């Protein structure tokens, strides 16, 4: 997870697509960053590929050099019987589609894997990783690959990175695949967006609690990170609501000087209002426990398909 800051506003998000949207809104085209967007025909899924190629691009994006893919619903009202839907009715990509994009990121030479379910199984908003591993184990995937739920520092007194390093030294996998719950900037992306990246992950940094990175540099083997956002900051929700009021025609007579603020300034204002009493408050959908079943089933099935075909 990553906490992105600049001198105008503080934006909590783990999604590279949201960082790109914010940066391009301020700066236009981002040097050193290649963007490709398209829709999957007949599937109602929009794919965004972001390739950070240079150190300057990485600095502007606040992300390591590498590849980032986002799969999200292209039309929230779209209906398709072959799709996995969350309870809000918004599609997630189907198993075959997600598996194909995971394969695209994996090194062609990788045949043995360590699957890591990051997060706290006792907290709904952070349970995506552990629940995915549980479902893979129930399906018999333990016969094909190594899997681990390292827990969190508060439970074990050990960094997840240290636990994983020890396992890698003993089992020598070709590649690590991590699964984690993410933080989003937009509430509309909660439970509806899957991010894939070959840059690894820093658990907890999206909500201001960064731990040691699970990356190729630390692990000495490729690390693929898969995540779905489950939380959004309260300040972002209020900021988006104010922006919506402005868009539907509320003017200065009703909103006063607030109507003159842009989206970033809304977010900065709301963050400052929230900070004294509520601090870094994050919220999750009320039906997230049910949605987690859909999300974890999708990830478990897609990963199982990828691993069994290697």
Tab-separated table of C-alpha atoms in Angstrom:
chain	number	residue	atom	x	y	z
A	1	UNK	CA	0.000	0.000	0.000
A	2	UNK	CA	1.177	3.501	-0.726
A	3	UNK	CA	0.479	6.867	0.840
A	4	UNK	CA	0.760	9.596	-1.786
A	5	UNK	CA	1.381	13.161	-0.642
A	6	UNK	CA	2.133	16.500	-2.223
A	7	UNK	CA	2.257	20.038	-0.920
A	8	UNK	CA	-1.345	20.835	-1.826
A	9	UNK	CA	-3.238	17.809	-0.614
A	10	UNK	CA	-2.880	14.361	0.869
A	11	UNK	CA	-4.466	11.572	-1.116
A	12	UNK	CA	-4.744	8.093	0.304
A	13	UNK	CA	-4.785	5.466	-2.414
A	14	UNK	CA	-3.055	2.284	-3.469
A	15	UNK	CA	-4.381	2.435	-7.021
A	16	UNK	CA	-1.909	3.591	-9.659
A	17	UNK	CA	-4.817	4.557	-11.928
A	18	UNK	CA	-6.048	7.071	-9.332
A	19	UNK	CA	-2.574	8.505	-8.874
A	20	UNK	CA	-2.269	8.860	-12.648
A	21	UNK	CA	-5.646	10.608	-12.831
A	22	UNK	CA	-4.643	13.080	-10.123
A	23	UNK	CA	-1.177	13.726	-11.564
A	24	UNK	CA	-2.360	14.143	-15.152
A	25	UNK	CA	-5.094	16.497	-13.951
A	26	UNK	CA	-2.465	18.779	-12.438
A	27	UNK	CA	0.424	18.276	-14.850
A	28	UNK	CA	-1.072	16.983	-18.103
A	29	UNK	CA	0.872	14.164	-19.731
A	30	UNK	CA	3.388	12.686	-17.291
A	31	UNK	CA	6.937	12.330	-18.687
A	32	UNK	CA	8.283	8.807	-18.362
A	33	UNK	CA	4.820	7.279	-17.890
A	34	UNK	CA	3.046	5.377	-20.684
A	35	UNK	CA	-0.729	5.020	-20.415
A	36	UNK	CA	-2.937	2.588	-22.355
A	37	UNK	CA	-6.693	2.242	-21.837
A	38	UNK	CA	-9.224	0.047	-23.605
A	39	UNK	CA	-12.372	-1.998	-23.045
A	40	UNK	CA	-12.591	-5.765	-23.208
A	41	UNK	CA	-15.165	-6.462	-25.930
A	42	UNK	CA	-18.344	-8.011	-24.588
A	43	UNK	CA	-17.142	-8.121	-20.997
A	44	UNK	CA	-17.944	-4.629	-19.775
A	45	UNK	CA	-14.463	-4.279	-18.284
A	46	UNK	CA	-12.160	-1.292	-18.755
A	47	UNK	CA	-8.447	-2.060	-18.621
A	48	UNK	CA	-5.871	0.579	-17.741
A	49	UNK	CA	-2.185	-0.222	-18.201
A	50	UNK	CA	0.372	2.146	-16.733
A	51	UNK	CA	4.063	1.662	-17.381
A	52	UNK	CA	6.458	3.803	-15.371
A	53	UNK	CA	9.657	3.807	-17.391
A	54	UNK	CA	11.927	6.446	-15.855
A	55	UNK	CA	13.061	7.714	-12.475
A	56	UNK	CA	11.391	11.051	-13.212
A	57	UNK	CA	8.100	9.303	-13.944
A	58	UNK	CA	8.424	7.292	-10.745
A	59	UNK	CA	9.046	10.467	-8.745
A	60	UNK	CA	6.038	12.252	-10.225
A	61	UNK	CA	3.784	9.247	-9.651
A	62	UNK	CA	5.214	8.341	-6.265
A	63	UNK	CA	5.492	4.759	-7.454
A	64	UNK	CA	8.391	2.437	-8.366
A	65	UNK	CA	9.342	1.833	-11.984
A	66	UNK	CA	7.285	-1.045	-13.345
A	67	UNK	CA	3.947	-2.146	-14.759
A	68	UNK	CA	0.506	-1.539	-13.261
A	69	UNK	CA	-2.768	-2.951	-14.572
A	70	UNK	CA	-6.247	-2.023	-13.399
A	71	UNK	CA	-9.366	-3.969	-14.353
A	72	UNK	CA	-12.650	-2.282	-13.467
A	73	UNK	CA	-16.249	-2.074	-14.599
A	74	UNK	CA	-16.679	0.010	-17.743
A	75	UNK	CA	-20.402	0.378	-17.087
A	76	UNK	CA	-21.877	-0.002	-13.621
A	77	UNK	CA	-25.264	-0.817	-15.108
A	78	UNK	CA	-23.893	-3.452	-17.465
A	79	UNK	CA	-25.262	-6.938	-16.874
A	80	UNK	CA	-23.585	-10.160	-17.930
A	81	UNK	CA	-24.454	-13.597	-16.602
A	82	UNK	CA	-20.858	-14.760	-16.972
A	83	UNK	CA	-19.470	-12.058	-14.699
A	84	UNK	CA	-18.824	-12.087	-10.972
A	85	UNK	CA	-20.800	-9.226	-9.433
A	86	UNK	CA	-20.522	-7.616	-6.050
A	87	UNK	CA	-23.645	-6.781	-4.074
A	88	UNK	CA	-23.846	-3.286	-5.539
A	89	UNK	CA	-24.395	-4.896	-8.947
A	90	UNK	CA	-21.054	-3.761	-10.359
A	91	UNK	CA	-19.024	-6.309	-12.268
A	92	UNK	CA	-15.677	-7.738	-11.432
A	93	UNK	CA	-13.709	-9.364	-14.261
A	94	UNK	CA	-14.462	-13.040	-14.789
A	95	UNK	CA	-12.027	-15.768	-13.795
A	96	UNK	CA	-10.618	-16.390	-17.281
A	97	UNK	CA	-10.056	-12.702	-17.976
A	98	UNK	CA	-8.306	-12.037	-14.685
A	99	UNK	CA	-6.178	-15.163	-15.074
A	100	UNK	CA	-5.032	-13.982	-18.507
A	101	UNK	CA	-3.801	-10.659	-17.120
A	102	UNK	CA	-2.061	-12.330	-14.188
A	103	UNK	CA	-0.280	-14.559	-16.712
A	104	UNK	CA	0.736	-11.485	-18.681
A	105	UNK	CA	2.628	-10.091	-15.680
A	106	UNK	CA	4.213	-13.343	-14.525
A	107	UNK	CA	7.715	-14.179	-15.779
A	108	UNK	CA	7.461	-16.819	-18.502
A	109	UNK	CA	10.125	-18.877	-16.728
A	110	UNK	CA	8.210	-19.031	-13.425
A	111	UNK	CA	6.768	-22.463	-12.601
A	112	UNK	CA	6.872	-22.596	-8.792
A	113	UNK	CA	5.166	-19.983	-6.642
A	114	UNK	CA	4.754	-18.768	-3.095
A	115	UNK	CA	1.253	-17.309	-2.659
A	116	UNK	CA	1.046	-14.829	0.231
A	117	UNK	CA	-2.223	-13.658	1.781
A	118	UNK	CA	-1.383	-10.354	3.444
A	119	UNK	CA	-3.589	-8.752	6.066
A	120	UNK	CA	-5.425	-9.435	9.307
A	121	UNK	CA	-7.989	-12.233	9.054
A	122	UNK	CA	-9.758	-10.859	12.144
A	123	UNK	CA	-10.560	-7.495	10.517
A	124	UNK	CA	-13.133	-7.551	7.727
A	125	UNK	CA	-11.577	-4.710	5.729
A	126	UNK	CA	-8.157	-6.398	5.819
A	127	UNK	CA	-9.166	-10.039	5.371
A	128	UNK	CA	-9.026	-10.378	1.573
A	129	UNK	CA	-5.572	-11.986	1.490
A	130	UNK	CA	-6.144	-14.559	4.257
A	131	UNK	CA	-9.592	-15.474	2.914
A	132	UNK	CA	-8.213	-16.027	-0.605
A	133	UNK	CA	-5.533	-18.370	0.754
A	134	UNK	CA	-8.165	-20.242	2.765
A	135	UNK	CA	-10.241	-20.825	-0.358
A	136	UNK	CA	-7.222	-21.954	-2.361
A	137	UNK	CA	-6.320	-24.419	0.393
A	138	UNK	CA	-9.875	-25.778	0.466
A	139	UNK	CA	-9.698	-26.425	-3.276
A	140	UNK	CA	-6.584	-28.564	-2.893
A	141	UNK	CA	-4.088	-26.059	-4.292
A	142	UNK	CA	-1.660	-26.808	-1.452
A	143	UNK	CA	-0.641	-29.865	-3.486
A	144	UNK	CA	0.516	-27.600	-6.323
A	145	UNK	CA	2.054	-24.572	-4.638
A	146	UNK	CA	3.200	-23.068	-1.332
A	147	UNK	CA	0.837	-20.715	0.498
A	148	UNK	CA	1.197	-18.628	3.649
A	149	UNK	CA	-0.783	-16.117	5.706
A	150	UNK	CA	1.970	-14.308	7.657
A	151	UNK	CA	-0.443	-12.228	9.756
A	152	UNK	CA	0.373	-8.696	10.851
A	153	UNK	CA	3.090	-7.323	13.120
A	154	UNK	CA	0.662	-6.819	16.024
A	155	UNK	CA	-0.167	-10.541	15.948
A	156	UNK	CA	3.261	-12.079	15.383
A	157	UNK	CA	5.842	-9.494	16.429
A	158	UNK	CA	7.528	-10.130	13.091
A	159	UNK	CA	7.484	-8.223	9.830
A	160	UNK	CA	5.680	-10.052	7.023
A	161	UNK	CA	8.730	-9.382	4.879
A	162	UNK	CA	10.982	-11.279	7.307
A	163	UNK	CA	8.650	-14.283	7.450
A	164	UNK	CA	8.416	-14.433	3.664
A	165	UNK	CA	12.185	-14.089	3.246
A	166	UNK	CA	12.692	-17.123	5.481
A	167	UNK	CA	10.218	-19.194	3.469
A	168	UNK	CA	11.817	-18.144	0.182
A	169	UNK	CA	15.233	-19.237	1.439
A	170	UNK	CA	13.887	-22.678	2.348
A	171	UNK	CA	11.577	-23.376	-0.607
A	172	UNK	CA	13.227	-21.432	-3.473
A	173	UNK	CA	10.106	-20.468	-5.466
A	174	UNK	CA	10.480	-18.825	-8.862
A	175	UNK	CA	8.046	-16.028	-8.016
A	176	UNK	CA	5.993	-14.579	-5.152
A	177	UNK	CA	2.348	-13.573	-5.621
A	178	UNK	CA	0.860	-11.402	-2.883
A	179	UNK	CA	-2.830	-10.700	-2.275
A	180	UNK	CA	-3.867	-7.710	-0.180
A	181	UNK	CA	-6.778	-5.391	0.537
A	182	UNK	CA	-6.120	-1.872	-0.768
A	183	UNK	CA	-7.212	1.691	-0.060
A	184	UNK	CA	-8.938	3.691	-2.812
A	185	UNK	CA	-9.409	7.414	-3.406
A	186	UNK	CA	-12.903	6.941	-4.858
A	187	UNK	CA	-15.727	5.076	-3.123
A	188	UNK	CA	-16.955	3.917	-6.542
A	189	UNK	CA	-13.912	1.656	-6.862
A	190	UNK	CA	-14.482	-0.238	-3.612
A	191	UNK	CA	-14.887	-3.922	-4.391
A	192	UNK	CA	-15.136	-3.242	-8.125
A	193	UNK	CA	-11.510	-2.848	-9.189
A	194	UNK	CA	-8.596	-5.275	-9.371
A	195	UNK	CA	-5.021	-3.972	-9.510
A	196	UNK	CA	-2.064	-6.056	-10.669
A	197	UNK	CA	1.549	-4.918	-10.521
A	198	UNK	CA	5.030	-6.401	-10.877
A	199	UNK	CA	6.579	-3.930	-8.416
A	200	UNK	CA	5.663	-5.749	-5.210
A	201	UNK	CA	3.959	-4.114	-2.245
A	202	UNK	CA	4.564	-2.266	1.019
A	203	UNK	CA	1.853	-3.550	3.396
A	204	UNK	CA	-0.046	-0.895	5.343
A	205	UNK	CA	1.359	2.245	3.742
A	206	UNK	CA	-1.936	3.192	2.089
A	207	UNK	CA	-3.382	3.919	5.531
A	208	UNK	CA	-0.221	5.490	6.948
A	209	UNK	CA	1.259	2.342	8.533
A	210	UNK	CA	4.032	1.343	6.147
A	211	UNK	CA	5.978	-1.865	6.758
A	212	UNK	CA	9.061	-3.241	5.036
A	213	UNK	CA	8.440	-3.818	1.343
A	214	UNK	CA	7.817	-7.216	-0.215
A	215	UNK	CA	9.688	-6.440	-3.407
A	216	UNK	CA	12.104	-8.023	-5.847
A	217	UNK	CA	14.911	-6.013	-4.249
A	218	UNK	CA	14.227	-7.527	-0.824
A	219	UNK	CA	13.170	-11.025	-1.915
A	220	UNK	CA	15.666	-11.500	-4.783
A	221	UNK	CA	12.905	-13.005	-6.958
A	222	UNK	CA	10.011	-11.405	-8.896
A	223	UNK	CA	7.024	-10.274	-6.831
A	224	UNK	CA	3.546	-9.846	-8.340
A	225	UNK	CA	1.033	-7.956	-6.191
A	226	UNK	CA	-2.734	-8.367	-6.594
A	227	UNK	CA	-5.236	-6.247	-4.697
A	228	UNK	CA	-8.822	-5.042	-4.500
A	229	UNK	CA	-9.726	-1.820	-2.637
A	230	UNK	CA	-11.932	-2.300	0.427
A	231	UNK	CA	-11.609	1.050	2.236
A	232	UNK	CA	-11.707	4.754	1.391
A	233	UNK	CA	-10.911	7.767	3.550
A	234	UNK	CA	-13.883	9.640	4.999
A	235	UNK	CA	-12.384	12.901	3.759
A	236	UNK	CA	-12.411	11.590	0.187
A	237	UNK	CA	-16.102	10.696	0.433
A	238	UNK	CA	-17.056	14.161	1.670
A	239	UNK	CA	-14.834	15.764	-0.966
A	240	UNK	CA	-16.506	13.755	-3.735
A	241	UNK	CA	-19.944	14.666	-2.380
A	242	UNK	CA	-19.096	18.367	-2.453
A	243	UNK	CA	-17.744	18.006	-5.976
A	244	UNK	CA	-20.985	16.297	-7.036
A	245	UNK	CA	-23.032	19.180	-5.621
A	246	UNK	CA	-20.976	21.583	-7.700
A	247	UNK	CA	-21.442	19.489	-10.847
A	248	UNK	CA	-25.235	19.285	-10.553
A	249	UNK	CA	-25.590	23.029	-10.437
A	250	UNK	CA	-25.343	24.221	-6.854
A	251	UNK	CA	-23.806	27.677	-7.107
A	252	UNK	CA	-22.102	30.225	-4.894
A	253	UNK	CA	-25.440	31.302	-3.385
A	254	UNK	CA	-25.788	27.890	-1.735
A	255	UNK	CA	-22.191	26.718	-1.335
A	256	UNK	CA	-20.561	30.101	-0.825
A	257	UNK	CA	-16.827	30.327	-1.448
A	258	UNK	CA	-16.588	26.516	-1.329
A	259	UNK	CA	-18.088	26.462	-4.831
A	260	UNK	CA	-14.919	28.133	-6.121
A	261	UNK	CA	-12.630	25.346	-4.898
A	262	UNK	CA	-11.369	22.634	-7.228
A	263	UNK	CA	-11.440	18.934	-6.336
A	264	UNK	CA	-7.988	18.912	-4.745
A	265	UNK	CA	-8.816	21.967	-2.638
A	266	UNK	CA	-12.059	20.307	-1.510
A	267	UNK	CA	-10.041	17.317	-0.342
A	268	UNK	CA	-7.482	19.481	1.451
A	269	UNK	CA	-10.215	21.453	3.223
A	270	UNK	CA	-12.118	18.368	4.338
A	271	UNK	CA	-8.900	16.677	5.507
A	272	UNK	CA	-8.107	19.685	7.684
A	273	UNK	CA	-11.638	19.722	9.104
A	274	UNK	CA	-11.532	16.006	9.899
A	275	UNK	CA	-7.986	15.910	11.229
A	276	UNK	CA	-8.433	17.441	14.717
A	277	UNK	CA	-11.082	14.978	15.910
A	278	UNK	CA	-11.226	12.035	13.518
A	279	UNK	CA	-7.671	11.793	12.223
A	280	UNK	CA	-7.131	9.337	9.374
A	281	UNK	CA	-10.611	7.834	9.355
A	282	UNK	CA	-11.266	5.118	6.773
A	283	UNK	CA	-14.613	3.534	6.012
A	284	UNK	CA	-15.740	0.352	4.284
A	285	UNK	CA	-19.030	-0.709	2.646
A	286	UNK	CA	-21.567	-2.080	5.132
A	287	UNK	CA	-21.908	-5.267	3.072
A	288	UNK	CA	-18.166	-5.837	2.712
A	289	UNK	CA	-18.206	-9.149	4.563
A	290	UNK	CA	-20.500	-10.584	1.884
A	291	UNK	CA	-18.570	-8.937	-0.947
A	292	UNK	CA	-15.329	-10.450	0.346
A	293	UNK	CA	-16.712	-13.885	-0.477
A	294	UNK	CA	-17.090	-12.873	-4.138
A	295	UNK	CA	-13.712	-11.140	-4.288
A	296	UNK	CA	-11.745	-13.940	-2.630
A	297	UNK	CA	-13.486	-16.608	-4.724
A	298	UNK	CA	-12.543	-14.736	-7.906
A	299	UNK	CA	-8.901	-14.361	-6.875
A	300	UNK	CA	-8.624	-17.958	-5.663
A	301	UNK	CA	-10.132	-19.370	-8.873
A	302	UNK	CA	-8.004	-17.151	-11.130
A	303	UNK	CA	-4.766	-17.974	-9.326
A	304	UNK	CA	-5.587	-21.682	-9.290
A	305	UNK	CA	-6.156	-21.578	-13.040
A	306	UNK	CA	-2.846	-19.799	-13.627
A	307	UNK	CA	-0.827	-22.137	-11.416
A	308	UNK	CA	-2.343	-25.368	-12.737
A	309	UNK	CA	-1.536	-24.391	-16.341
A	310	UNK	CA	2.112	-23.595	-15.641
